[in-house]
Coordinates of C-alpha atoms in Angstrom, one line a residue:
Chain A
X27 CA -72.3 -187.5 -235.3
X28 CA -69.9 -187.0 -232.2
X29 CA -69.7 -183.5 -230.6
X30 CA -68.6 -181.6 -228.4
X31 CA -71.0 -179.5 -226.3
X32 CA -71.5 -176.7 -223.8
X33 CA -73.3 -173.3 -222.2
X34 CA -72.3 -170.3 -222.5
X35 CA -74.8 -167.4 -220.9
X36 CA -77.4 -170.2 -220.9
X37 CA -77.4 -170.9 -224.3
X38 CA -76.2 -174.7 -225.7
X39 CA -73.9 -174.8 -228.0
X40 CA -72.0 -177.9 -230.3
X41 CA -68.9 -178.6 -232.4
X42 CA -67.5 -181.0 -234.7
X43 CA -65.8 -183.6 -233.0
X44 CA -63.1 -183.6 -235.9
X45 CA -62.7 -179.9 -235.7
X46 CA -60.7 -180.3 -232.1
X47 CA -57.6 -181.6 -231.4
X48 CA -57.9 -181.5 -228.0
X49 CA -59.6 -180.2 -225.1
X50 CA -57.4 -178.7 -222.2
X51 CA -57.9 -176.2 -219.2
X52 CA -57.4 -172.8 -219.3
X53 CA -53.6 -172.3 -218.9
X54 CA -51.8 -168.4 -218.5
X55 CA -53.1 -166.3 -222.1
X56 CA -51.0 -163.7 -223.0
X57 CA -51.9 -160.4 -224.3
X58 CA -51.2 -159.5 -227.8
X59 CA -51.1 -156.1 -228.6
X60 CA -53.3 -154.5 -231.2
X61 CA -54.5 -157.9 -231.9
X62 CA -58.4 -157.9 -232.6
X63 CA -60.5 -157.6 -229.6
X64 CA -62.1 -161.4 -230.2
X65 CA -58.1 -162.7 -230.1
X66 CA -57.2 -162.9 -226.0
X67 CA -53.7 -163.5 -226.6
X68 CA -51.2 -166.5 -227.3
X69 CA -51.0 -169.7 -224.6
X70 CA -48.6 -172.5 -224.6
X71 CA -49.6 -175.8 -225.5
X72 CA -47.1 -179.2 -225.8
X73 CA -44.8 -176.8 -226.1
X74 CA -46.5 -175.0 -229.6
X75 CA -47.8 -171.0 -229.3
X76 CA -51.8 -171.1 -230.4
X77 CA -53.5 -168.0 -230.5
X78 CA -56.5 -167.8 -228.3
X79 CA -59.9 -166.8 -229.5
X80 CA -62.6 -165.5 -227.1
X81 CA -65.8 -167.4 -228.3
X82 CA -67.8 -165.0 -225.6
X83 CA -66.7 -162.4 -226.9
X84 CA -67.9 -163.9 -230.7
X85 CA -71.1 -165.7 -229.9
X86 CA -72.3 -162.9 -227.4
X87 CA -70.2 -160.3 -227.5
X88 CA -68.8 -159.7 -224.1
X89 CA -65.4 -161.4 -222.4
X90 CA -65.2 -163.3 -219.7
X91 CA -62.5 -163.8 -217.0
X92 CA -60.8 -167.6 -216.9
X93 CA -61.8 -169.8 -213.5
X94 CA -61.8 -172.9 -213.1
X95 CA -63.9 -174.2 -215.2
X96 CA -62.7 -172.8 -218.2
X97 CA -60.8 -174.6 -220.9
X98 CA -59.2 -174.4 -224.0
X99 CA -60.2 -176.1 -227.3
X100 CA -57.5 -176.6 -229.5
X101 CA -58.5 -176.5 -233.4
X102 CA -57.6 -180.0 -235.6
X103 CA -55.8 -179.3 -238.2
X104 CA -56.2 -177.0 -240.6
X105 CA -56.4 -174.5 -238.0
X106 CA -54.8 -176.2 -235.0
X107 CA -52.3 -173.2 -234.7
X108 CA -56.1 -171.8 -232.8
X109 CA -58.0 -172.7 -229.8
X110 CA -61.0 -171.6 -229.1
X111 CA -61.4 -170.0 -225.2
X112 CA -64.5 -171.5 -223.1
X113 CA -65.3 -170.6 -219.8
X114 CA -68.0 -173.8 -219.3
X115 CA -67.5 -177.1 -218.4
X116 CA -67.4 -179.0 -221.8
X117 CA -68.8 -182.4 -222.6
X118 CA -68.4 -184.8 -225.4
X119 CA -71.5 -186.8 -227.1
X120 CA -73.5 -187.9 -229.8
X121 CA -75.9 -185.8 -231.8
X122 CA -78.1 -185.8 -234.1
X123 CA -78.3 -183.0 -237.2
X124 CA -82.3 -180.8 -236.8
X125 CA -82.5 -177.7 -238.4
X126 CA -79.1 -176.2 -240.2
X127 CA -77.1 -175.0 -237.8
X128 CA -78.7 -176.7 -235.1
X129 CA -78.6 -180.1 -233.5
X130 CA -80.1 -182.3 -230.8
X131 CA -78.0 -183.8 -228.0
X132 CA -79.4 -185.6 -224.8
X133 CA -83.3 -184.5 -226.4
X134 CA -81.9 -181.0 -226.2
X135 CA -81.5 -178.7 -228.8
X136 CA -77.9 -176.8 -229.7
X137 CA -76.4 -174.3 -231.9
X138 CA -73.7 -175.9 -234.2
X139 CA -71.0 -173.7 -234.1
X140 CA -68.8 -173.7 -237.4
X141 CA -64.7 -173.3 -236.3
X142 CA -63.7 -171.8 -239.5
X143 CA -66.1 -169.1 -239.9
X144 CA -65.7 -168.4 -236.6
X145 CA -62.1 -168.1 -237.3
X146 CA -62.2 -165.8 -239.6
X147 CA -64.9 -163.7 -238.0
X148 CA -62.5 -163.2 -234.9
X149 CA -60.1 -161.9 -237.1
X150 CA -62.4 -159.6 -239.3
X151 CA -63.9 -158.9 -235.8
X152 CA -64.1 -154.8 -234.8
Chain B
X26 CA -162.1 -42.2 -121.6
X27 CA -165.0 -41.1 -118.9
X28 CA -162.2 -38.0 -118.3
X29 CA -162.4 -37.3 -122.2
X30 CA -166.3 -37.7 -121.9
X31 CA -167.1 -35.5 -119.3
X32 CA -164.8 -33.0 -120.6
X33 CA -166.7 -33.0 -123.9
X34 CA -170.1 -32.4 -122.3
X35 CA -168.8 -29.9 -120.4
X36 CA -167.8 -28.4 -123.6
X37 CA -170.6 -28.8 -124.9
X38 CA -173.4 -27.4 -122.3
X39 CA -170.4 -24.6 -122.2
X40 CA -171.0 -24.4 -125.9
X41 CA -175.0 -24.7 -126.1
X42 CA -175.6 -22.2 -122.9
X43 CA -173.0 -19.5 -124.4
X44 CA -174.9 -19.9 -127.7
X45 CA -178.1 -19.4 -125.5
X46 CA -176.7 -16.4 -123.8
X47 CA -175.4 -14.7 -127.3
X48 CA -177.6 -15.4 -129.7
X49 CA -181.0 -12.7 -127.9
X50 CA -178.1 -10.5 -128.5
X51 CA -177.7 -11.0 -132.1
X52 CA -181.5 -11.9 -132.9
X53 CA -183.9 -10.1 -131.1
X54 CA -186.4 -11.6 -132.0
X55 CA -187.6 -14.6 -129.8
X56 CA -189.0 -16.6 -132.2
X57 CA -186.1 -16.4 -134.4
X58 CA -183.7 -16.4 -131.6
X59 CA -184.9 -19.5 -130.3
X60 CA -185.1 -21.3 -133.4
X61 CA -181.4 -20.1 -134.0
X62 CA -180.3 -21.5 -130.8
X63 CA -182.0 -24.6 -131.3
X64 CA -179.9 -25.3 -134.4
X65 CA -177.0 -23.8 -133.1
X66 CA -177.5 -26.2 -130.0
X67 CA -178.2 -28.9 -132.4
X68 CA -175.3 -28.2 -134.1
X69 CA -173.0 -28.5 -131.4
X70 CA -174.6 -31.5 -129.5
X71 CA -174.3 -33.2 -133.5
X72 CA -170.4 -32.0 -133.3
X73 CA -169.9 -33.2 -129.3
X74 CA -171.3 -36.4 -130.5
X75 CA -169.3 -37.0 -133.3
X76 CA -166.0 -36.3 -131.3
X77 CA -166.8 -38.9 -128.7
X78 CA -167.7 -41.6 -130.6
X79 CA -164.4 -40.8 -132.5
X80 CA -162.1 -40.7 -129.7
X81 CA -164.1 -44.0 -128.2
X82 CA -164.6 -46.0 -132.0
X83 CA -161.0 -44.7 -133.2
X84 CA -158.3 -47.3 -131.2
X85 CA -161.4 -50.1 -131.2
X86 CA -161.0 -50.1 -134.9
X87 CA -156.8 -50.6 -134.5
X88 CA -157.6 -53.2 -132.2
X89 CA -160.0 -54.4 -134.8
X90 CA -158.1 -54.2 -137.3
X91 CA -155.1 -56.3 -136.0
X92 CA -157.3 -58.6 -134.8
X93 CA -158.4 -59.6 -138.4
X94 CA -154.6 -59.8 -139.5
X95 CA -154.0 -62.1 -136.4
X96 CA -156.8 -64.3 -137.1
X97 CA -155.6 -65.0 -140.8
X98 CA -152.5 -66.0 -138.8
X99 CA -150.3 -62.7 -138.8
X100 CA -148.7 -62.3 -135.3
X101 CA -146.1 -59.8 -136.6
X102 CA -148.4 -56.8 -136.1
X103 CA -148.1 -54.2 -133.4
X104 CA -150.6 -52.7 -131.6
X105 CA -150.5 -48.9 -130.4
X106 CA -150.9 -48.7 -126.9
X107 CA -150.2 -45.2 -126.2
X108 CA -152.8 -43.5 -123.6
X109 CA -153.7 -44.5 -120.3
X110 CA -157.5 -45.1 -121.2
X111 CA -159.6 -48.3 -121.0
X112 CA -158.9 -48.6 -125.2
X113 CA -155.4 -48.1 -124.3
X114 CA -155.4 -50.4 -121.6
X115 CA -157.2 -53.0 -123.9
X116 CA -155.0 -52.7 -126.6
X117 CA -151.8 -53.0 -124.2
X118 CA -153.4 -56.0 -123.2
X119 CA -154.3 -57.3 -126.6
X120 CA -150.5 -56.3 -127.4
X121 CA -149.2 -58.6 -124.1
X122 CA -151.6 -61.4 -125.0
X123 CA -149.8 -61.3 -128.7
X124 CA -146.3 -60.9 -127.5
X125 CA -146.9 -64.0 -125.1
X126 CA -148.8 -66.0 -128.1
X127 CA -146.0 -65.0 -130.5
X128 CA -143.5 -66.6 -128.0
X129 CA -145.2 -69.6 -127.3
X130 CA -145.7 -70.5 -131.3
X131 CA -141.9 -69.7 -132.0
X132 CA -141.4 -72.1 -128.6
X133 CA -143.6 -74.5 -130.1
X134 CA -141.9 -73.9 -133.8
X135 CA -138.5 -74.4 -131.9
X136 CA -139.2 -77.7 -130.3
X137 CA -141.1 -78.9 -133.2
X138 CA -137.8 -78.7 -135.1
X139 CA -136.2 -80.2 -132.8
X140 CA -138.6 -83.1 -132.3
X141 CA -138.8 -83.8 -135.9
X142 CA -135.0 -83.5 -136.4
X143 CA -134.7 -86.0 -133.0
X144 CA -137.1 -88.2 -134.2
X145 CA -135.3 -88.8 -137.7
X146 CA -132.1 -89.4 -136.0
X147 CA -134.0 -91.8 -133.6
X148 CA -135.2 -93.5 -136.7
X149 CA -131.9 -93.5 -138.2
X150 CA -130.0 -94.8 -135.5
X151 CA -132.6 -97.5 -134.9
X152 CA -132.6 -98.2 -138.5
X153 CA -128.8 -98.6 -138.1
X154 CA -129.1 -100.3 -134.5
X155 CA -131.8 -102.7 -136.4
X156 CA -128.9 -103.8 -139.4
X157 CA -126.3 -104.1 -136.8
X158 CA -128.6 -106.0 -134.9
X159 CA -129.1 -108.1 -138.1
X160 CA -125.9 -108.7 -139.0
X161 CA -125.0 -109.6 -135.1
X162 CA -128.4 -112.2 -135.6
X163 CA -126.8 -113.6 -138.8
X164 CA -122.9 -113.8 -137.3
X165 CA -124.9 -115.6 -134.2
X166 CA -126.5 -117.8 -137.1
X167 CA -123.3 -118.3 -139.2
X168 CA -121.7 -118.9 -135.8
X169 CA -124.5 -121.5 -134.7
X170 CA -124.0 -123.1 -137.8
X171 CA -120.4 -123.3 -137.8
X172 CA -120.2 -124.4 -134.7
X173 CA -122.9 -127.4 -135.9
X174 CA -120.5 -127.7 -138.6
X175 CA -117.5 -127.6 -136.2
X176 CA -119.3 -130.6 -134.2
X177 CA -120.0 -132.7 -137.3
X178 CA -116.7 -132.3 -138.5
X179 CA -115.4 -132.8 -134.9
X180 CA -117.7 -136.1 -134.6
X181 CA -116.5 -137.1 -137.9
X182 CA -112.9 -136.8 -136.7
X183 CA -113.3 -138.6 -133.8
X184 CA -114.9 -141.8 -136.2
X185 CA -111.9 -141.6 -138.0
X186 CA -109.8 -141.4 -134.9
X187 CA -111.6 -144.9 -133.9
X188 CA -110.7 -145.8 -137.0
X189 CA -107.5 -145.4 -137.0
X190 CA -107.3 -147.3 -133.6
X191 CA -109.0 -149.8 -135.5
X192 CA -106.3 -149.4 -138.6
X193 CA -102.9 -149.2 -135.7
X194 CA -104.8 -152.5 -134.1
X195 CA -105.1 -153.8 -138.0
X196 CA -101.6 -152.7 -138.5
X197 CA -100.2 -153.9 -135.3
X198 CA -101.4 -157.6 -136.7
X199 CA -100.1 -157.3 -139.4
X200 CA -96.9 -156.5 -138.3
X201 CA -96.5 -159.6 -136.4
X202 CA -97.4 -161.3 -139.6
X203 CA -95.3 -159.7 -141.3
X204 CA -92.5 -160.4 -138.4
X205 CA -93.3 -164.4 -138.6
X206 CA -93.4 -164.0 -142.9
X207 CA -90.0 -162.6 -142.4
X208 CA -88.5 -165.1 -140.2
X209 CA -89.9 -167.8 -142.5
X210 CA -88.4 -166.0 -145.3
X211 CA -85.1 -165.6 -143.4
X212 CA -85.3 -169.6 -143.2
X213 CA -86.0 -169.8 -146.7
X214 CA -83.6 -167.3 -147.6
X215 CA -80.9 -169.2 -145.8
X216 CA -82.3 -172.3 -147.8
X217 CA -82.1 -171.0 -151.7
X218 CA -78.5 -169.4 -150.4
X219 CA -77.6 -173.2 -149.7
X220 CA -79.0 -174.1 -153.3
X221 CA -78.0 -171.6 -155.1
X222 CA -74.2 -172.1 -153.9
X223 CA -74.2 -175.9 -155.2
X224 CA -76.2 -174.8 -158.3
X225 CA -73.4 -172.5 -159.2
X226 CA -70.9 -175.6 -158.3
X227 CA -72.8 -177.6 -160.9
X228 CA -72.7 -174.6 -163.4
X229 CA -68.9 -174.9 -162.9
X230 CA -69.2 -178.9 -163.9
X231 CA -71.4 -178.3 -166.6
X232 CA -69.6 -175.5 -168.2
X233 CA -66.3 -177.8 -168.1
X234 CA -68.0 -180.4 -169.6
X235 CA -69.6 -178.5 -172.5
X236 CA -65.9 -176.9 -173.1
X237 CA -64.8 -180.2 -174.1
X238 CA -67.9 -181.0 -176.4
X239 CA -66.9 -177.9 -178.5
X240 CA -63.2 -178.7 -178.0
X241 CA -64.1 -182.1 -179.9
X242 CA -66.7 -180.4 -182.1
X243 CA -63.9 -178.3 -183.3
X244 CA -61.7 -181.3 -183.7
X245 CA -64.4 -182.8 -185.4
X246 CA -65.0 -179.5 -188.0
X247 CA -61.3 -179.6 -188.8
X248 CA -61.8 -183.6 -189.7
X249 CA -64.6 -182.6 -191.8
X250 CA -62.6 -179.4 -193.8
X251 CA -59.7 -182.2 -194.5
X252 CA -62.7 -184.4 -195.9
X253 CA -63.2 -181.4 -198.0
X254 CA -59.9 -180.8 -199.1
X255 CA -59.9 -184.4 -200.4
X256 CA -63.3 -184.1 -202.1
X257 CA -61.6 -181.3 -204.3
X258 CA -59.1 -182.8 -205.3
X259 CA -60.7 -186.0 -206.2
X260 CA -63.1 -183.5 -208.1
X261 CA -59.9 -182.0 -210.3
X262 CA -58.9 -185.3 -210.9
X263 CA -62.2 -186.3 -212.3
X264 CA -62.0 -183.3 -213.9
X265 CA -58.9 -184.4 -215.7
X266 CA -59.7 -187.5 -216.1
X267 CA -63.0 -186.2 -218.1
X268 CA -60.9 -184.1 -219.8
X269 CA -58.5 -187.2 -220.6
X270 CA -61.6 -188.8 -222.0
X271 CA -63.2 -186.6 -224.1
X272 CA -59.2 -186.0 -225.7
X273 CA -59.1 -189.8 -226.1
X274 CA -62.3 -189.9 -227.4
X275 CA -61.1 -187.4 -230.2
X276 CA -58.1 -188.8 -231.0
X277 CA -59.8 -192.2 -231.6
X278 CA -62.4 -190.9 -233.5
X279 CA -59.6 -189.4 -235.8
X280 CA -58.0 -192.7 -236.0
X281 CA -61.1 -194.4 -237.2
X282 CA -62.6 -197.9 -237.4
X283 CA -59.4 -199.7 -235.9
X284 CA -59.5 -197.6 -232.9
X285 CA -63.7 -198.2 -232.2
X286 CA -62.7 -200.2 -229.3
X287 CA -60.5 -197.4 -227.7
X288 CA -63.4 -194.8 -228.5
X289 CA -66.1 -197.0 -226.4
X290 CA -63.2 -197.6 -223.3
X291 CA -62.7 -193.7 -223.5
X292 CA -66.7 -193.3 -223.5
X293 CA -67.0 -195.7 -220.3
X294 CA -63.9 -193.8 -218.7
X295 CA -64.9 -190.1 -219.8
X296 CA -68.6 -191.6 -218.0
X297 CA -66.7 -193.3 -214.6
X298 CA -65.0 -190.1 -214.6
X299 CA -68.6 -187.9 -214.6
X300 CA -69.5 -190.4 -212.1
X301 CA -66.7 -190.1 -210.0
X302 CA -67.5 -186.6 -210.1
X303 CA -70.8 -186.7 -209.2
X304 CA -70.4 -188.5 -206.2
X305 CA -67.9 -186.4 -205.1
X306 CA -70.3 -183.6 -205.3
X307 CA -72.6 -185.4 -203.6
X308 CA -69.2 -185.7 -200.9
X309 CA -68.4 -181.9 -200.8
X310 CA -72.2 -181.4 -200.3
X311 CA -72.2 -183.5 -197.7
X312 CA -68.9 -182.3 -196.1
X313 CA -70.3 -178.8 -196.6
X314 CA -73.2 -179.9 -194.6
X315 CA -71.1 -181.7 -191.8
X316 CA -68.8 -178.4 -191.7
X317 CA -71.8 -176.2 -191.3
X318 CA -73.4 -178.4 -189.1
X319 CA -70.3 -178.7 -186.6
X320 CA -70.7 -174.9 -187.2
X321 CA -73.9 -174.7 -185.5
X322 CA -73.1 -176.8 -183.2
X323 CA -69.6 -175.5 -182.1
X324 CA -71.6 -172.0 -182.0
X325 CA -73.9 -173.2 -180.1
X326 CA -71.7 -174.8 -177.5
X327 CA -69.9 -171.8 -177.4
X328 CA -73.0 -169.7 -176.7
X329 CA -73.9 -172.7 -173.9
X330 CA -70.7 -171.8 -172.2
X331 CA -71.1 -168.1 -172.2
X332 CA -75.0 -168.9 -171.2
X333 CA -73.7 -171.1 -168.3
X334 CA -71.1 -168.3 -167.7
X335 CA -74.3 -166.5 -167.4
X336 CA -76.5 -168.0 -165.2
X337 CA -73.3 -168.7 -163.1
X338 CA -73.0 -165.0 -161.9
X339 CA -76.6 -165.0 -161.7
X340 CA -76.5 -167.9 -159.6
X341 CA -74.0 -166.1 -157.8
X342 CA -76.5 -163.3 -157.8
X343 CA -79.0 -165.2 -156.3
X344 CA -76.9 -166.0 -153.6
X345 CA -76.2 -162.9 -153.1
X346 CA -79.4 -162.0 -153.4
X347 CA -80.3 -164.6 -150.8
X348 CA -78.1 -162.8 -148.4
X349 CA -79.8 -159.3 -148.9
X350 CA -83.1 -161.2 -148.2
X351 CA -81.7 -162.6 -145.0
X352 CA -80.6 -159.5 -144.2
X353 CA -83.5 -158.1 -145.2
X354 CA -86.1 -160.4 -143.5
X355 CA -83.8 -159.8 -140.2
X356 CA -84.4 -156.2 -140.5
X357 CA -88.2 -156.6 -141.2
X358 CA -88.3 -158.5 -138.0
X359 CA -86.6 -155.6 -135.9
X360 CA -88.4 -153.1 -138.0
X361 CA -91.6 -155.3 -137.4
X362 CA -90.9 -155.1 -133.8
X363 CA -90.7 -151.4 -133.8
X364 CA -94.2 -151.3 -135.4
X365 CA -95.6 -152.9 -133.2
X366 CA -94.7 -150.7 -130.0
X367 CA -95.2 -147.7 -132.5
X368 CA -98.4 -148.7 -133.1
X369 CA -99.2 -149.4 -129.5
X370 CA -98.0 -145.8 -128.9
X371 CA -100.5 -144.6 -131.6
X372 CA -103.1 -146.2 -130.0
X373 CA -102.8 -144.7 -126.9
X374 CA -102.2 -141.0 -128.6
X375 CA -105.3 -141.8 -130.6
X376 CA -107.7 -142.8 -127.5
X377 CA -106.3 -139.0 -125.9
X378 CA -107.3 -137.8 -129.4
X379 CA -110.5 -139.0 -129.0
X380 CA -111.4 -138.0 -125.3
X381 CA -110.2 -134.6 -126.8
X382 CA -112.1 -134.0 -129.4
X383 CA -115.1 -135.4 -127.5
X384 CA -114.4 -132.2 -125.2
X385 CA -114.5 -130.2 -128.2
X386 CA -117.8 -131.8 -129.2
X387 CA -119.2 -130.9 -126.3
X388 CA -118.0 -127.1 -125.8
X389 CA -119.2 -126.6 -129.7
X390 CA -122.6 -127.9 -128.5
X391 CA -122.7 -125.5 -126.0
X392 CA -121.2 -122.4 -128.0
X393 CA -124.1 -123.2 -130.7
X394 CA -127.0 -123.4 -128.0
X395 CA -125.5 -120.1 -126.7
X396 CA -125.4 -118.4 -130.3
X397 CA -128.4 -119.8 -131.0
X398 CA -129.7 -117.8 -127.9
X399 CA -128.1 -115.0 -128.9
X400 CA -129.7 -115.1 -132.1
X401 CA -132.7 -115.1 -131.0
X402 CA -132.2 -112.5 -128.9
X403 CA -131.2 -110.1 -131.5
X404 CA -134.2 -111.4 -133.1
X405 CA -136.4 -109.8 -130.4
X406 CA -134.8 -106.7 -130.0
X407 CA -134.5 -106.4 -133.9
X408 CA -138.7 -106.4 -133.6
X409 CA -138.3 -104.2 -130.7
X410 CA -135.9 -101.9 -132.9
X411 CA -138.2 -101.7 -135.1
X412 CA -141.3 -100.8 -133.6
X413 CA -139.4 -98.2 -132.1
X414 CA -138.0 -97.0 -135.8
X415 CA -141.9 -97.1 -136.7
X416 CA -142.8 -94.9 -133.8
X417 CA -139.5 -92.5 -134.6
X418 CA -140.9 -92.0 -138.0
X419 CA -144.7 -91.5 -136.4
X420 CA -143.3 -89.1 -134.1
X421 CA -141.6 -87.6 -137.0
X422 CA -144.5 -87.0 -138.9
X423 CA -146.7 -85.6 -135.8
X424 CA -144.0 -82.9 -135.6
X425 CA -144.0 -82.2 -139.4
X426 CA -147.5 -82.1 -138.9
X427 CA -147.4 -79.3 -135.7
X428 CA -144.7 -77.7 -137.9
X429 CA -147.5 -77.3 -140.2
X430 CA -149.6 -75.8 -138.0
X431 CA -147.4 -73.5 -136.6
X432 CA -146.9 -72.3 -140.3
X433 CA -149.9 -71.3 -140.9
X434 CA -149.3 -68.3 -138.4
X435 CA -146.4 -65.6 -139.6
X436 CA -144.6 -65.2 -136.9
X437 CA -141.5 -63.0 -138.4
X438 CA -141.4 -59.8 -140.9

């Protein structure tokens, strides 16, 4: 199965392939207010408004600032109104499944990440 | 007393014959009568008797008696000499003879005081003449010895006044060596001043020189940062370019079997991109390296030129230096100089010190042989002190002894 894969705090993580429809770097985010902590804000993309979704701030619970290395993950459709934020260099490759919810890429094992749920957890996220 | 005597036997033949003539008168009887005048004669012869040997034993016992009290040693008692008999004229005599005795025992009593009272002083004052005379035998000691001391000290002077020759002559060497080190080192002086002036000239050369080297170190540094700046961006566009890749990689795995082909040249070009970014890691590290490097080694120029700076002015310092020891060195030759005829006058000084103190050496001999004649002069008469204390306190003790004597008689109420 193709993935993409990458580190954040030290820990590997991997996603679907099919669940991106693109991967871009970090452009301006902008701030919307009262919007759940896990949601950074709104960026443009080919000229659409996707909202932004801290995965940091999901997977380990802190935020991080955008440098740059950071990049933005656009969500394949049905959710590619959302892009997931990633401050780590991000890498494409095969993998193969281990354990549920994990997989092995390059001998190395990573956590599958699942864009849905994660989706709705950044917006039931408090 | 023969007046007194012949009276009484006048009286008493008067006596015994008037007895004779009355008594055939009263008693005639003869018998009677005659024994009557017998007794009567008797009688009066018994009474004559009696009266003479009183007036004769009566001033003999006086005498007697104040003989006894003068022989228990009594001369205070008087003697009645009243009458113009031979008892009075015995007892006037005995009288004169105590008068003359009591004189000559207070005389005696008299001088014996004195004597004793002289002869205590005399042993006092030649008790007191025999300390003086001590203390003038130790001061001639002390004074003996100091004046041994005085000539040691003296004799050790006058060594270390030859000594000091010896130390001026030592000194008077040395300060011709020291005259010919300093004109050598004047020479020498004048030398390293020479040296010194073309090292500094080559300091100048050298310090040019290394200006450049940093001038193209820098030039070189600011290649190297432009190498850098290229190395980032040929790392964004990698960047992008992987970024490209992994999109195209997506988008041809959404279009499926058809676009396979795509999907592997996106693989290659998402891999040539990584590569491309590698090496260019591998460029900035290297750049890095070179731009640190040229760091160092612009630094270290830099610090070159301020350490030739450096030794410059202490070149110049040396010269300068040089000078003061020419200067220096010509001094030490005129102060050398000086020495020497100092030193020549110290010698001389010294050899008066010497004949001086060799004076003194002598005198001091002479003062201790005199003090030590002197001490043992006092010595002598200290003895002769005190044999005359010990015949002071003799004589003393004779009188006390007379004084004794004498008060074994009374001689006042």
């Amino acid at each position: 199965m193709n993935l993409l894969y990458f580190q954040l705090g030290g820990s590997p993580y991997a996603i679907a392939q099919e669940a991106i429809a693109d991967v871009a770097p970090a452009s301006a985010i902008h701030p919307v207010p009262l919007s759940p902590p896990a949601v950074l804000g709104l960026a443009e993309r080919r000229g659409r408004a996707i909202a932004v979704i801290d995965l940091p701030c999901l997977l380990e619970g802190t935020s991080r600032e955008t440098t740059s290395t950071s990049h933005l993950m656009r969500l394949a459709a049905p959710l590619e109104g959302a892009a997931f934020f990633v401050p780590a260099e991000v890498f494409s490759g095969a993998g193969s499944p281990a354990s549920p919810g994990h997989v092995w890429i390059d001998g190395r094992l990573h956590v599958l990440l699942d864009a849905l749920a994660l989706v709705k957890a950044s917006t039931a996220f408090h | 007393m023969q007046k007194k005597l012949a009276a009484s036997f006048l009286m008493v033949t008067f006596l015994c014959t008037a007895v004779a003539m009355a008594v055939p008168r009263l008693q005639p009887d003869p018998v009677w009568g005659a024994a009557l005048v017998v007794c009567l004669d008797t009688a009066i012869g018994l009474c004559g008797a009696w009266f003479v040997s009183w007036l004769v034993v009566r001033r003999i016992k006086s005498l007697a008696a104040a003989a006894s009290l003068i022989s228990r040693g009594d001369l205070t008692q008087s003697v009645d000499v009243e009458g113009s008999d031979e008892t009075a004229e015995l007892a006037r005599s005995f009288s004169t003879m105590l008068v003359n005795l009591l004189s000559v025992l207070r005389e005696v009593e008299s001088s014996a005081e004195q004597i004793c009272s002289s002869a205590l002083t005399l042993s006092r004052t030649t008790e007191d003449v025999n300390h003086a005379t001590s203390g003038i035998a130790e001061a001639a000691a002390a004074i003996a010895r100091g004046a041994d001391a005085q000539a040691e000290d003296v004799a050790r002077t006058s060594a270390l006044t030859r000594d000091l020759t010896g130390s001026a002559d030592r000194v008077a060497n040395s300060a011709t060596s020291m005259q010919d080190a300093a004109e050598e080192a004047a020479v020498r002086a004048n030398t390293g001043a020479a040296a010194a002036r073309r090292a500094a000239e080559g300091i100048v050369e050298l310090k040019t020189a290394v200006d450049a080297s940093a001038d193209a170190v820098e030039g070189f540094q600011g290649r190297a940062d432009e190498i850098g700046k290229i190395v980032t961006f040929i790392v964004s566009l990698a960047e992008q370019t992987h970024l490209l890749a992994i999109n195209a990689t997506i988008e041809a795995s959404r279009a499926g079997d058809e676009a396979r082909g795509f999907a592997v040249v996106a693989e290659e070009v998402r891999r040539l991109a990584d590569h491309v970014r590698g090496f260019a890691d591998q460029i900035g590290s290297v750049t890095d390296e070179i731009r640190e490097g040229s760091h160092a080694i612009s630094r270290r120029i830099r610090e070159s030129v301020t350490a030739a700076g450096a030794a410059r002015e202490l070149v110049d310092r040396a010269a300068v230096s040089f000078d003061g020891v020419l200067d220096a060195a010509r001094g030490t030759t005129d102060r050398s100089r000086a020495i020497a005829r100092s030193v020549e006058e110290q010698r001389t000084l010294a050899r008066q010190v010497d004949e001086a103190l060799e004076r003194i050496v002598r005198i001091a001999k002479e003062n201790a042989k005199g003090t030590e004649e002197t001490s043992s002069a006092t010595t002598g008469q200290n003895a002769s002190m005190h044999a005359l204390a010990v015949s002071a306190r003799e004589l003393a003790r004779t009188s006390d002894h007379m004084k004794g004597l004498i008060s074994t008689f009374r001689l006042r109420n």
